[in-house]
CSV table of C-alpha atoms in Angstrom, one decimal:
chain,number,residue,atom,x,y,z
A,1,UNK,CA,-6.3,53.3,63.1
A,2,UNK,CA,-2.6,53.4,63.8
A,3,UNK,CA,-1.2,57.4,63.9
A,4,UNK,CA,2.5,56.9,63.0
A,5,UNK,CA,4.6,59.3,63.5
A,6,UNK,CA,5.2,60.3,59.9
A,7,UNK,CA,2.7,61.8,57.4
A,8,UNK,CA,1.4,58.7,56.5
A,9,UNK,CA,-1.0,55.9,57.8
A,10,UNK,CA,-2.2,53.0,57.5
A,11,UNK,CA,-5.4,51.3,58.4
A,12,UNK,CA,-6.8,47.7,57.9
A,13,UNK,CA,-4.9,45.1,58.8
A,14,UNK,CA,-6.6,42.2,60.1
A,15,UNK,CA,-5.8,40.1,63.5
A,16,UNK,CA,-2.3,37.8,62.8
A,17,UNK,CA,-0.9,40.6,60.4
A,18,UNK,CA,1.6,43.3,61.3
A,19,UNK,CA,3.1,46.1,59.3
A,20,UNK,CA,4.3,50.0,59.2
A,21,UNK,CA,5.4,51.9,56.6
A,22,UNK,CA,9.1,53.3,56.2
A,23,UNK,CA,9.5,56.3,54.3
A,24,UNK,CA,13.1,55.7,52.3
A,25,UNK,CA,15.4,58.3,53.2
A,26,UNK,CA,16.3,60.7,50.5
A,27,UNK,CA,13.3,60.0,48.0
A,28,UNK,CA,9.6,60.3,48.3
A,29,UNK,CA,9.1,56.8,48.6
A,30,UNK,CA,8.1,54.2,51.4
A,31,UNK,CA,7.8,50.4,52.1
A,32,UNK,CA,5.1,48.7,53.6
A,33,UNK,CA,6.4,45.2,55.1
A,34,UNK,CA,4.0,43.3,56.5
A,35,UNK,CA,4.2,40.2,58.1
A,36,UNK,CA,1.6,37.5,59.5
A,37,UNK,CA,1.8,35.1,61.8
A,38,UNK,CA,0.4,31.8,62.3
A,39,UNK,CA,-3.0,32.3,63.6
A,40,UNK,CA,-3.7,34.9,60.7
A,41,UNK,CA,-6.9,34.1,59.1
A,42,UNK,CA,-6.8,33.6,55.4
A,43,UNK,CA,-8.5,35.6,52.8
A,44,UNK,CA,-8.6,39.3,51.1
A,45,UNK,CA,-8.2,42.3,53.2
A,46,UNK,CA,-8.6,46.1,52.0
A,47,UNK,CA,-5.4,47.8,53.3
A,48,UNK,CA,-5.6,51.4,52.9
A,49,UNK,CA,-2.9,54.1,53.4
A,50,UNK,CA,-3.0,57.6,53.8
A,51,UNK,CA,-0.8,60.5,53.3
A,52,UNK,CA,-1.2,63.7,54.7
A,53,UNK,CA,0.9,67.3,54.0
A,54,UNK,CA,-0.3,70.0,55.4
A,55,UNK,CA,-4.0,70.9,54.8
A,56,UNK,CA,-4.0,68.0,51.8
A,57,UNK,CA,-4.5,64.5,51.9
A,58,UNK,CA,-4.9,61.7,49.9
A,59,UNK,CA,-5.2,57.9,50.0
A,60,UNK,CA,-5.2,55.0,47.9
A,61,UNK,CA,-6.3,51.2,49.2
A,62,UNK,CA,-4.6,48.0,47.8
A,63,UNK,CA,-5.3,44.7,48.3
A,64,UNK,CA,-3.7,42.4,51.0
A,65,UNK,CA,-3.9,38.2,50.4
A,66,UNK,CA,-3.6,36.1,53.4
A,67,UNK,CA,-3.4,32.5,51.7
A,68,UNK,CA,-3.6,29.3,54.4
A,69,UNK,CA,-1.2,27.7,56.2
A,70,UNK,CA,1.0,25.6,53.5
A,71,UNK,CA,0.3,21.5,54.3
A,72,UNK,CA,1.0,18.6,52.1
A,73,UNK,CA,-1.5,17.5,49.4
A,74,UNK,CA,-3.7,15.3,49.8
A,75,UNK,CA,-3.7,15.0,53.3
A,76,UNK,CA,0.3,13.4,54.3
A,77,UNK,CA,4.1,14.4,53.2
A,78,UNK,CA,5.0,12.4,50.3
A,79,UNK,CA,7.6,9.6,51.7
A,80,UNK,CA,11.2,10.0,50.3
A,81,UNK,CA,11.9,7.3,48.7
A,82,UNK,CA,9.5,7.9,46.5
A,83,UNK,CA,7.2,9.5,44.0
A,84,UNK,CA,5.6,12.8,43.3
A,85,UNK,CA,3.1,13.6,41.1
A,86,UNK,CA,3.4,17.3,40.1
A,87,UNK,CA,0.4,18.2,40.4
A,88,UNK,CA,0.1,17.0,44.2
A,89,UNK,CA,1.6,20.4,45.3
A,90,UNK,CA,1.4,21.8,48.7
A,91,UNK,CA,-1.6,23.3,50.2
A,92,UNK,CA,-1.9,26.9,50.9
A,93,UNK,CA,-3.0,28.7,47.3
A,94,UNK,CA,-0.8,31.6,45.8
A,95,UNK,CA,2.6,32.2,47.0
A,96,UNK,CA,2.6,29.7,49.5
A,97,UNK,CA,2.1,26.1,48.2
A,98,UNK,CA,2.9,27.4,44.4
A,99,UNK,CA,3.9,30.6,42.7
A,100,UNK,CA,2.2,31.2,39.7
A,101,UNK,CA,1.8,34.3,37.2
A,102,UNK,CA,-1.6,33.4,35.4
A,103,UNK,CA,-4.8,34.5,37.2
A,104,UNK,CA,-6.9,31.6,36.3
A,105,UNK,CA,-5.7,27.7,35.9
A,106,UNK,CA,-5.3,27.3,31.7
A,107,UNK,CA,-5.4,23.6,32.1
A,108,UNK,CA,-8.6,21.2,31.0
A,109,UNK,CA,-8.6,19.8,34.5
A,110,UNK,CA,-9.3,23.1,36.4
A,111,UNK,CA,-11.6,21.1,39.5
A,112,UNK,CA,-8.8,18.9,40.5
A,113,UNK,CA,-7.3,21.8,42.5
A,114,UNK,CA,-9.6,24.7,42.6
A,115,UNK,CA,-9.2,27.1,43.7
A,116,UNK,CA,-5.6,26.7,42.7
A,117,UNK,CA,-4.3,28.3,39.1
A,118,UNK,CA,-1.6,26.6,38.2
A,119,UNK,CA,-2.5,24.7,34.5
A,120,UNK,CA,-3.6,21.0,35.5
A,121,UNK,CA,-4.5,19.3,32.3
A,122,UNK,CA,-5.1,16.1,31.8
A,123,UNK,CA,-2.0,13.9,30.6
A,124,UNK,CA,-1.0,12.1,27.4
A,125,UNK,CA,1.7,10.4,29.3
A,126,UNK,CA,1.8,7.0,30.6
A,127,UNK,CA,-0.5,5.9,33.2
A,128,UNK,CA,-2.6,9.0,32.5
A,129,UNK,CA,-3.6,11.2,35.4
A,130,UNK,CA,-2.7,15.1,35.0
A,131,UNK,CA,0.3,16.7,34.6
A,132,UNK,CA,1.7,20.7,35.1
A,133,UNK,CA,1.3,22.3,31.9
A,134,UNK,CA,1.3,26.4,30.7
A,135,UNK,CA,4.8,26.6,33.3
A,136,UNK,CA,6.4,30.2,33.1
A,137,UNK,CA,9.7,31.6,34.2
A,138,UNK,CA,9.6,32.5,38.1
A,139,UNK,CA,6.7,30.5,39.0
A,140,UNK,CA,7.2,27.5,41.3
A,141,UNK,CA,5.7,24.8,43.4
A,142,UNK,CA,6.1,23.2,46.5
A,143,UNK,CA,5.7,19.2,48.0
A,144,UNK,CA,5.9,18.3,51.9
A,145,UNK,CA,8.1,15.5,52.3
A,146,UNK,CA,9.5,13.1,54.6
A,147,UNK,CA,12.7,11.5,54.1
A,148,UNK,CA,13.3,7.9,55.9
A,149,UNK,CA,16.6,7.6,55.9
A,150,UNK,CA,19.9,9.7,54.8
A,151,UNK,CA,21.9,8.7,52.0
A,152,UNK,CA,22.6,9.4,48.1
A,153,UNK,CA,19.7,10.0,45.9
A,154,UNK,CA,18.8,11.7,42.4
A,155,UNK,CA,15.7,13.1,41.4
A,156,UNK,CA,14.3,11.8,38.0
A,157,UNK,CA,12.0,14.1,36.6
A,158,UNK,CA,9.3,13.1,33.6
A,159,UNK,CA,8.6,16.5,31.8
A,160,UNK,CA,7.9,17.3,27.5
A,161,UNK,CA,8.2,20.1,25.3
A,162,UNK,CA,7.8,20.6,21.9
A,163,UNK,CA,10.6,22.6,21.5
A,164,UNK,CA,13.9,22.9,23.9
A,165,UNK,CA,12.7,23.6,27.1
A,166,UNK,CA,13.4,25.6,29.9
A,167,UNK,CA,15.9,25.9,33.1
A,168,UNK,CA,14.6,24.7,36.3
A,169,UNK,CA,16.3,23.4,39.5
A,170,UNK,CA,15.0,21.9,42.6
A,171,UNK,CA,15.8,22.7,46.2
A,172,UNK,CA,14.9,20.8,50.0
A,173,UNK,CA,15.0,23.5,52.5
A,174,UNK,CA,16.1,26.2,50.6
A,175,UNK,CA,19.2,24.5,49.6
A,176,UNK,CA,19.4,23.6,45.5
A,177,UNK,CA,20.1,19.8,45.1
A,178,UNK,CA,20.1,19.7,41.4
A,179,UNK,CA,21.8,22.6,40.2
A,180,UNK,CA,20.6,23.9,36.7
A,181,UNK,CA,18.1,20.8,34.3
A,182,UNK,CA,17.7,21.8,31.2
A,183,UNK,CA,14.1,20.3,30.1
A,184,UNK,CA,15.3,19.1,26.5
A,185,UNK,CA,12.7,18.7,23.5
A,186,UNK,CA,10.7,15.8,22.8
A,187,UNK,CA,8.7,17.1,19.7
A,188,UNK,CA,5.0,17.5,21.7
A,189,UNK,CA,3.9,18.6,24.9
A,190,UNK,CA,2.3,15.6,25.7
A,191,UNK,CA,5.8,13.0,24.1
A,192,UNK,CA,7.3,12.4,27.7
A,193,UNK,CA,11.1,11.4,28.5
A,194,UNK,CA,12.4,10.9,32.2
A,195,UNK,CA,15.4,13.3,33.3
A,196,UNK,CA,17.6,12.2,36.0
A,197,UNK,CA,19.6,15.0,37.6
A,198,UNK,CA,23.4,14.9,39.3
A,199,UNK,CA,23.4,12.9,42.8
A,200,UNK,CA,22.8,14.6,46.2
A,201,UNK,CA,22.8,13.8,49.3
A,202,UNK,CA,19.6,14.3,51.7
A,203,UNK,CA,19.1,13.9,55.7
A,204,UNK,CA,16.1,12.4,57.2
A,205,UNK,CA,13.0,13.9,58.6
A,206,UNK,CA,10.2,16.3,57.0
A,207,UNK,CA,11.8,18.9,54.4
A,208,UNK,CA,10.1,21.2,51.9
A,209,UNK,CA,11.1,20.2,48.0
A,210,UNK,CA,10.3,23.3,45.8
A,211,UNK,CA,10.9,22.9,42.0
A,212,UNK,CA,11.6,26.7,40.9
A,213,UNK,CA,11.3,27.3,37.1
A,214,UNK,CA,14.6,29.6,36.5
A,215,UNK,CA,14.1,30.5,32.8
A,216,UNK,CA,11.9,30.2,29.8
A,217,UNK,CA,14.0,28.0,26.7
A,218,UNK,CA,14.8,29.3,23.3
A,219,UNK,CA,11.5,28.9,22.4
A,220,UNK,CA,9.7,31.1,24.7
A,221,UNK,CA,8.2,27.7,26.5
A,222,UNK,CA,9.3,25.7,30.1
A,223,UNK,CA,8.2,22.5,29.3
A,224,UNK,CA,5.4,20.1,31.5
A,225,UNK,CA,6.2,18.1,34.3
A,226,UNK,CA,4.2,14.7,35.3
A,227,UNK,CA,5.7,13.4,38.0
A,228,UNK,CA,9.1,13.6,40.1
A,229,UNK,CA,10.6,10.5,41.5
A,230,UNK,CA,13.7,10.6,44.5
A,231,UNK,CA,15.4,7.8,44.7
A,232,UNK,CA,19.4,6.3,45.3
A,233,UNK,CA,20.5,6.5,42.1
A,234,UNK,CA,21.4,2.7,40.4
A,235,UNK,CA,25.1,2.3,40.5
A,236,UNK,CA,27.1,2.3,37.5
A,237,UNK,CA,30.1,0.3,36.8
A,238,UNK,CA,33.8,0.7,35.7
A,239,UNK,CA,34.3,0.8,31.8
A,240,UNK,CA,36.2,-1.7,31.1
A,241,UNK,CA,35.6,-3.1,34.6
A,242,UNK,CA,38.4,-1.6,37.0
A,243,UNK,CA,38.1,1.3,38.5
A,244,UNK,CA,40.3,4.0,37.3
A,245,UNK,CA,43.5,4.6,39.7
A,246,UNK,CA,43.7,8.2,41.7
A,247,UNK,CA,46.3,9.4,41.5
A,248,UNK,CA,45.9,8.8,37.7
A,249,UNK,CA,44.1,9.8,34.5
A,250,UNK,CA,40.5,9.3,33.0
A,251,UNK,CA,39.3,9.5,29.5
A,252,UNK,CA,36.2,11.8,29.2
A,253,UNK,CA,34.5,9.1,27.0
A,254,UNK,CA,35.7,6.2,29.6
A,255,UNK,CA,32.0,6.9,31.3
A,256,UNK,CA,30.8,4.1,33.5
A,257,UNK,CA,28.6,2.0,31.7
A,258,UNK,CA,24.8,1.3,32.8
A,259,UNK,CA,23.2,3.4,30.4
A,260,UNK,CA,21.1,6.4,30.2
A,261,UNK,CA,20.6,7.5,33.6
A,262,UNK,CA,22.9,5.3,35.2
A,263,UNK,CA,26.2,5.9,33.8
A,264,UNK,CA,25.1,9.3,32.5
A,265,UNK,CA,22.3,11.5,31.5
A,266,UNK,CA,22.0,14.1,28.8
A,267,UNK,CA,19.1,15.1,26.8
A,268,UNK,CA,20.3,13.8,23.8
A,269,UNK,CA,18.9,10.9,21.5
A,270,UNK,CA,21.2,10.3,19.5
A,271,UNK,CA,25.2,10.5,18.8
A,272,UNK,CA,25.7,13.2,17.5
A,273,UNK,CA,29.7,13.2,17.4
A,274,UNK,CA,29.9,10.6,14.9
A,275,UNK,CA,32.5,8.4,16.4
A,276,UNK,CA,31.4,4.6,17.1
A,277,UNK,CA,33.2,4.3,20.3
A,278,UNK,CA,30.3,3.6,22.3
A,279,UNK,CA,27.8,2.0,20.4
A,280,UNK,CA,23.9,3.0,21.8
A,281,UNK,CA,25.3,5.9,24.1
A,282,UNK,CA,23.3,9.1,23.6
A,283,UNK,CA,26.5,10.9,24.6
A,284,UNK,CA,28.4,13.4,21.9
A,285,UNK,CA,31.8,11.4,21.3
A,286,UNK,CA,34.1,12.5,18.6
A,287,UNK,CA,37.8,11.8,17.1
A,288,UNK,CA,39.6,14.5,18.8
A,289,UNK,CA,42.5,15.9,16.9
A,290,UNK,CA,44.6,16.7,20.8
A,291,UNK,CA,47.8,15.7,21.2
A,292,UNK,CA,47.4,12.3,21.9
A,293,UNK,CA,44.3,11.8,19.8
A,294,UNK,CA,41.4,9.1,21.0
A,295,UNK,CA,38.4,11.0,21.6
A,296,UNK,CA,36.8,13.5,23.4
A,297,UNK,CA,33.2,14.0,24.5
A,298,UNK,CA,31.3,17.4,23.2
A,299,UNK,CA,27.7,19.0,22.9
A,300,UNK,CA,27.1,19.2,26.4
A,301,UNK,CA,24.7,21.3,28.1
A,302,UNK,CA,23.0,22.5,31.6
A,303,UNK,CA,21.8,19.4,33.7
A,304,UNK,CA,24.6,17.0,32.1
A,305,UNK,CA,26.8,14.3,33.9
A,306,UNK,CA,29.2,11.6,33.6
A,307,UNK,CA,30.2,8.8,36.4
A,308,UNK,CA,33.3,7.5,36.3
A,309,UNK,CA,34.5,4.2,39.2
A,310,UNK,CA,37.2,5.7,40.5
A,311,UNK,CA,40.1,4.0,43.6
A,312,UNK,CA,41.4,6.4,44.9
A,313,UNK,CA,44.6,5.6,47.1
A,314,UNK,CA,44.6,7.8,50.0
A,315,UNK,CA,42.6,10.7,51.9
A,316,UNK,CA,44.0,13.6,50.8
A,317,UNK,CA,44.1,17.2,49.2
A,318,UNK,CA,44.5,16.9,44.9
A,319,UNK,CA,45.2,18.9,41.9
A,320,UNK,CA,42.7,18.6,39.3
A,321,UNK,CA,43.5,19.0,35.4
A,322,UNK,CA,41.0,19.0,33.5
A,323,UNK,CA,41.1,19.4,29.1
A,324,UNK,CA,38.9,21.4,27.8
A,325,UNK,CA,38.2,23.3,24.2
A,326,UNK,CA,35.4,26.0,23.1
A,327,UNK,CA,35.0,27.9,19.9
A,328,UNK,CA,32.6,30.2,21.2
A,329,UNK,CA,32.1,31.4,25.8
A,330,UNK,CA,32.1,28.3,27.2
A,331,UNK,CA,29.9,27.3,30.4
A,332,UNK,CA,30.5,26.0,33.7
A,333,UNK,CA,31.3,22.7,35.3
A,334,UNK,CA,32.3,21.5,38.5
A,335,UNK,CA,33.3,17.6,39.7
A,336,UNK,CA,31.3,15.6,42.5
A,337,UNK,CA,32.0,12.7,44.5
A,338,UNK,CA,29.0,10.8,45.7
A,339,UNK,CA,26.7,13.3,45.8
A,340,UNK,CA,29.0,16.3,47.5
A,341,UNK,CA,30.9,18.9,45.7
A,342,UNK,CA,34.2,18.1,45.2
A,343,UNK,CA,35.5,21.4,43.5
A,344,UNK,CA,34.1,25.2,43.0
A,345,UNK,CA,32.2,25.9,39.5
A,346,UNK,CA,35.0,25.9,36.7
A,347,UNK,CA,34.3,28.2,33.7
A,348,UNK,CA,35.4,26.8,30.6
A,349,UNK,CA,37.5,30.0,28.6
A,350,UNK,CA,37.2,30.8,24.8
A,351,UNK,CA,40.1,28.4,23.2
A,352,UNK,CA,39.2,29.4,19.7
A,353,UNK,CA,38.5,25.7,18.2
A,354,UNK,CA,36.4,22.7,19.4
A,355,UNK,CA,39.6,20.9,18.7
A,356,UNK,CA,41.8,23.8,20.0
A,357,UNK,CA,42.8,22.7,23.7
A,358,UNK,CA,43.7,23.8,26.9
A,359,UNK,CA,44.1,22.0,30.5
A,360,UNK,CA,42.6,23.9,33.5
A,361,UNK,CA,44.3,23.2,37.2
A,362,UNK,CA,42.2,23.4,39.9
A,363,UNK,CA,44.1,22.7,43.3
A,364,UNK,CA,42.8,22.0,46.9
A,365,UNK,CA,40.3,19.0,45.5
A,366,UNK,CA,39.2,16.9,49.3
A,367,UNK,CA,38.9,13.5,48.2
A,368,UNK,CA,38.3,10.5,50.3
A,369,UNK,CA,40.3,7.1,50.2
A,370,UNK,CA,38.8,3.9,48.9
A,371,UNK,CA,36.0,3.2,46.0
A,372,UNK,CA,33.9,6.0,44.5
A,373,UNK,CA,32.4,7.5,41.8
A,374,UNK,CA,33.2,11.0,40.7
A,375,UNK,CA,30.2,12.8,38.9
A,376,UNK,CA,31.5,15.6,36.0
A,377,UNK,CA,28.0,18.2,36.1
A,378,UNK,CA,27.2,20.8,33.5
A,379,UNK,CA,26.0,23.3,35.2
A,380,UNK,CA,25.4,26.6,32.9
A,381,UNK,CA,26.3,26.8,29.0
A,382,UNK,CA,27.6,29.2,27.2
A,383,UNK,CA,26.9,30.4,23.8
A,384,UNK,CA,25.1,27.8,22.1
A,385,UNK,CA,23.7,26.9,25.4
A,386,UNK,CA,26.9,24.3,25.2
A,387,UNK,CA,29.3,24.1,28.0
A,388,UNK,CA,32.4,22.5,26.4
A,389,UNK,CA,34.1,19.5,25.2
A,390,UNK,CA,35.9,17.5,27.6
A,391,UNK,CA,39.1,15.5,26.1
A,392,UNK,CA,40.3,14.1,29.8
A,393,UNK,CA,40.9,15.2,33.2
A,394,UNK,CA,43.5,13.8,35.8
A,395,UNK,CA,44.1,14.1,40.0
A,396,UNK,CA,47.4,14.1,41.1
C-alpha cells in the first residue's frame, strides 16, 4: 500500500498500472487517473480507496478493467483498398477494440465474437454473414488497417434502418475523413442500401479506422452496418461534357453525371422537387423562382454531395459566391477539391423563403490550376435536419 500524502489512499493496482489520486482544489472531490502500460495483464482488478479524517475512516472498492492489447481481427490489418466487414472489429474487448453501452451482445449470433457485446446478428443482406445491429449513440468500433498506397478514396458504407437513422462519422488516426453520414431509412432493419461518403485523401502504411456513432436519429434508432468498403472513388464526368470554366459560374443542378455515388450521393429515392431536369437522379431539383430562374437543388441533408468537372485557369487565391435560401435555420456546408478542404464550414442563414435568396462570399478559396472536381458536402442540417437549397455558386 501506497501512503500518499493526503488523507486518502489507494491500494490494488496490479503490475503495468499506475495511478494517484488528486484531491480538486476547493471542493471535496478527487480524481483517480490511472494509466497502464503495455505489459499490463488484462482482466478485473479490485481497486480500493480509502479516506481517512481524524480518528474516522472509510473506504469504498471499485472495479478496475484492464482489456488486451487492441490487434486486428482475425488475425491481419484489413488491406486498404478494400473491404470491411463490420463485425471484423479490432481485438481488445470493451473500450479498446469497440465501445459499447449494453452489458451483454443482443445479437442472435453472440459466439462469433464472445466475449465481445456488441449485437452481431445474423444478416438479411446480400451474401449473408452477420452484420452490427442494436448500435447506440456514443458507442464505436475500431478496424486495423493497412493502406498500400496514397491517394483519393471514399468510404461506402452498407447500413439499414427502418426509420431515418442516425449520425455517424468515421475517422483514421484520430482524424475524421467523412465528416457527418446520415444513415437514411430503408423501411427494415434488415432492407440494405450502400452509402458513399465525400472524398478523402489517405497516406500509406497501418492506421486505425474507428466508425464513431455521433447521434441516435429521429427515431430513437442508429441504424445497422454490414460492411465498409474504401476505395478511389469512380470518376464522374462533366454535364454536358466540358468542364465548367474557373473563373466562372456553375449551376447547382449542373452535377457531373455517373449516377448515384458517382456524380453524387444522397439518401434519397426518389425526386422529390418535381422538376424533370434530370430524369433518374435521386437528387431534390426544383423550378426556382431566383432572379434568373432555371432550377435549384433542395432537400439536402448531413452526409450529402455533389461533383462538379471543373478547369480552372490558374493557381491562385478565389472568392467564392455561393446562392443559398432557407425558410427555417439552415445547416452547414463547405466545398472540396479532390478530397481536401477547400473552404471553412459555411452556415446557411434564415432567408425566410425556400425561394427567398441570398449569395454568401467566402474569400481566400486555394485552388489549384488544371482539371478537377470540386465536391459541395452537407455537413450538419438545420431545422428539418435540411441544410439548404443551393441555386448556384461561382469563383472569381
Amino acid at each position: 500500500m501506497d501512503i500518499l500524502p493526503a488523507r486518502l489512499q489507494l491500494k490494488g493496482l496490479p503490475s503495468g498500472a499506475s495511478g494517484k489520486i488528486e484531491e480538486i482544489p476547493f471542493t471535496s472531490g478527487a480524481l483517480l487517473p490511472i494509466f497502464t502500460s503495455k505489459d499490463a495483464e488484462s482482466g478485473t482488478y479490485p481497486i480500493t480507496i480509502t479516506g481517512t479524517q481524524g480518528a474516522t475512516q472509510r473506504s469504498s472498492t471499485v472495479q478496475l478493467t484492464i482489456g488486451d492489447q487492441e490487434s486486428p481481427f482475425p488475425s491481419a490489418p484489413a488491406t486498404i483498398p478494400g473491404f470491411i466487414q463490420a463485425e471484423n472489429f479490432d481485438n481488445g474487448g470493451n473500450y479498446v477494440g469497440y465501445f459499447n453501452l449494453d452489458t451483454t451482445d443482443q445479437g442472435n449470433a453472440p459466439s462469433y465474437r464472445a466475449p465481445a457485446t456488441v449485437g452481431v446478428e445474423a444478416t438479411g443482406d446480400t451474401g449473408g454473414g452477420f452484420d452490427v445491429g442494436f448500435t447506440k449513440e456514443g458507442e464505436w468500433l475500431r478496424y486495423t488497417v493497412k493502406v498500400t498506397q496514397a491517394g483519393i478514396y471514399n468510404l461506402q458504407a452498407r447500413v439499414a434502418s427502418s426509420g431515418p437513422g442516425g449520425y455517424y462519422h468515421v475517422s483514421f488516426d484520430g482524424q475524421n475523413a467523412t465528416g457527418n453520414l446520415f444513415v437514411p431509412q430503408t423501411n427494415a432493419f434488415q432492407i440494405y442500401t450502400t452509402m458513399v461518403s465525400p472524398s478523402f485523401q489517405l497516406q500509406p502504411g497501418q492506421h486505425v479506422m474507428q466508425v464513431t456513432l455521433d447521434g441516435n436519429g429521429p427515431t430513437g434508432g442508429m441504424g445497422n452496418f454490414n460492411w465498409f468498403s474504401v476505395v478511389p472513388p469512380t470518376q464522374s464526368a462533366a454535364f454536358g461534357g466540358t468542364p465548367a470554366p474557373i473563373p466562372g459560374l456553375v449551376q447547382a443542378e449542373n452535377f457531373d453525371t455517373g449516377g448515384k455515388g458517382v456524380g453524387y450521393w444522397n439518401g434519397a429515392t426518389t425526386n422529390a422537387g418535381g422538376a424533370n431536369y434530370r430524369p433518374g437522379e435521386t437528387v431534390s431539383i426544383e423550378t426556382s423562382s431566383d432572379t434568373g430562374g432555371g432550377f435549384d437543388v433542395g432537400s439536402t441533408n448531413p452526409g450529402d454531395w455533389l461533383n462538379y468537372s471543373v478547369n480552372i485557369a490558374s493557381a491562385g487565391t478565389y472568392t467564392l459566391h455561393v446562392r443559398v435560401a432557407s425558410d427555417v435555420g439552415g445547416g452547414v456546408f463547405h466545398l472540396a477539391v479532390d478530397g481536401q478542404r477547400a473552404t471553412p464550414t459555411i452556415s446557411v442563414p434564415q432567408t425566410n423563403g425556400w425561394q427567398t435568396w441570398q449569395t454568401l462570399d467566402v474569400p481566400n478559396v486555394q485552388l489549384p490550376q488544371g482539371a478537377h472536381t470540386l465536391q459541395l458536402i452537407m455537413d450538419t442540417g438545420g431545422f428539418f435536419n435540411t441544410v439548404g437549397n443551393f441555386n448556384w455558386f461561382s469563383i472569381d
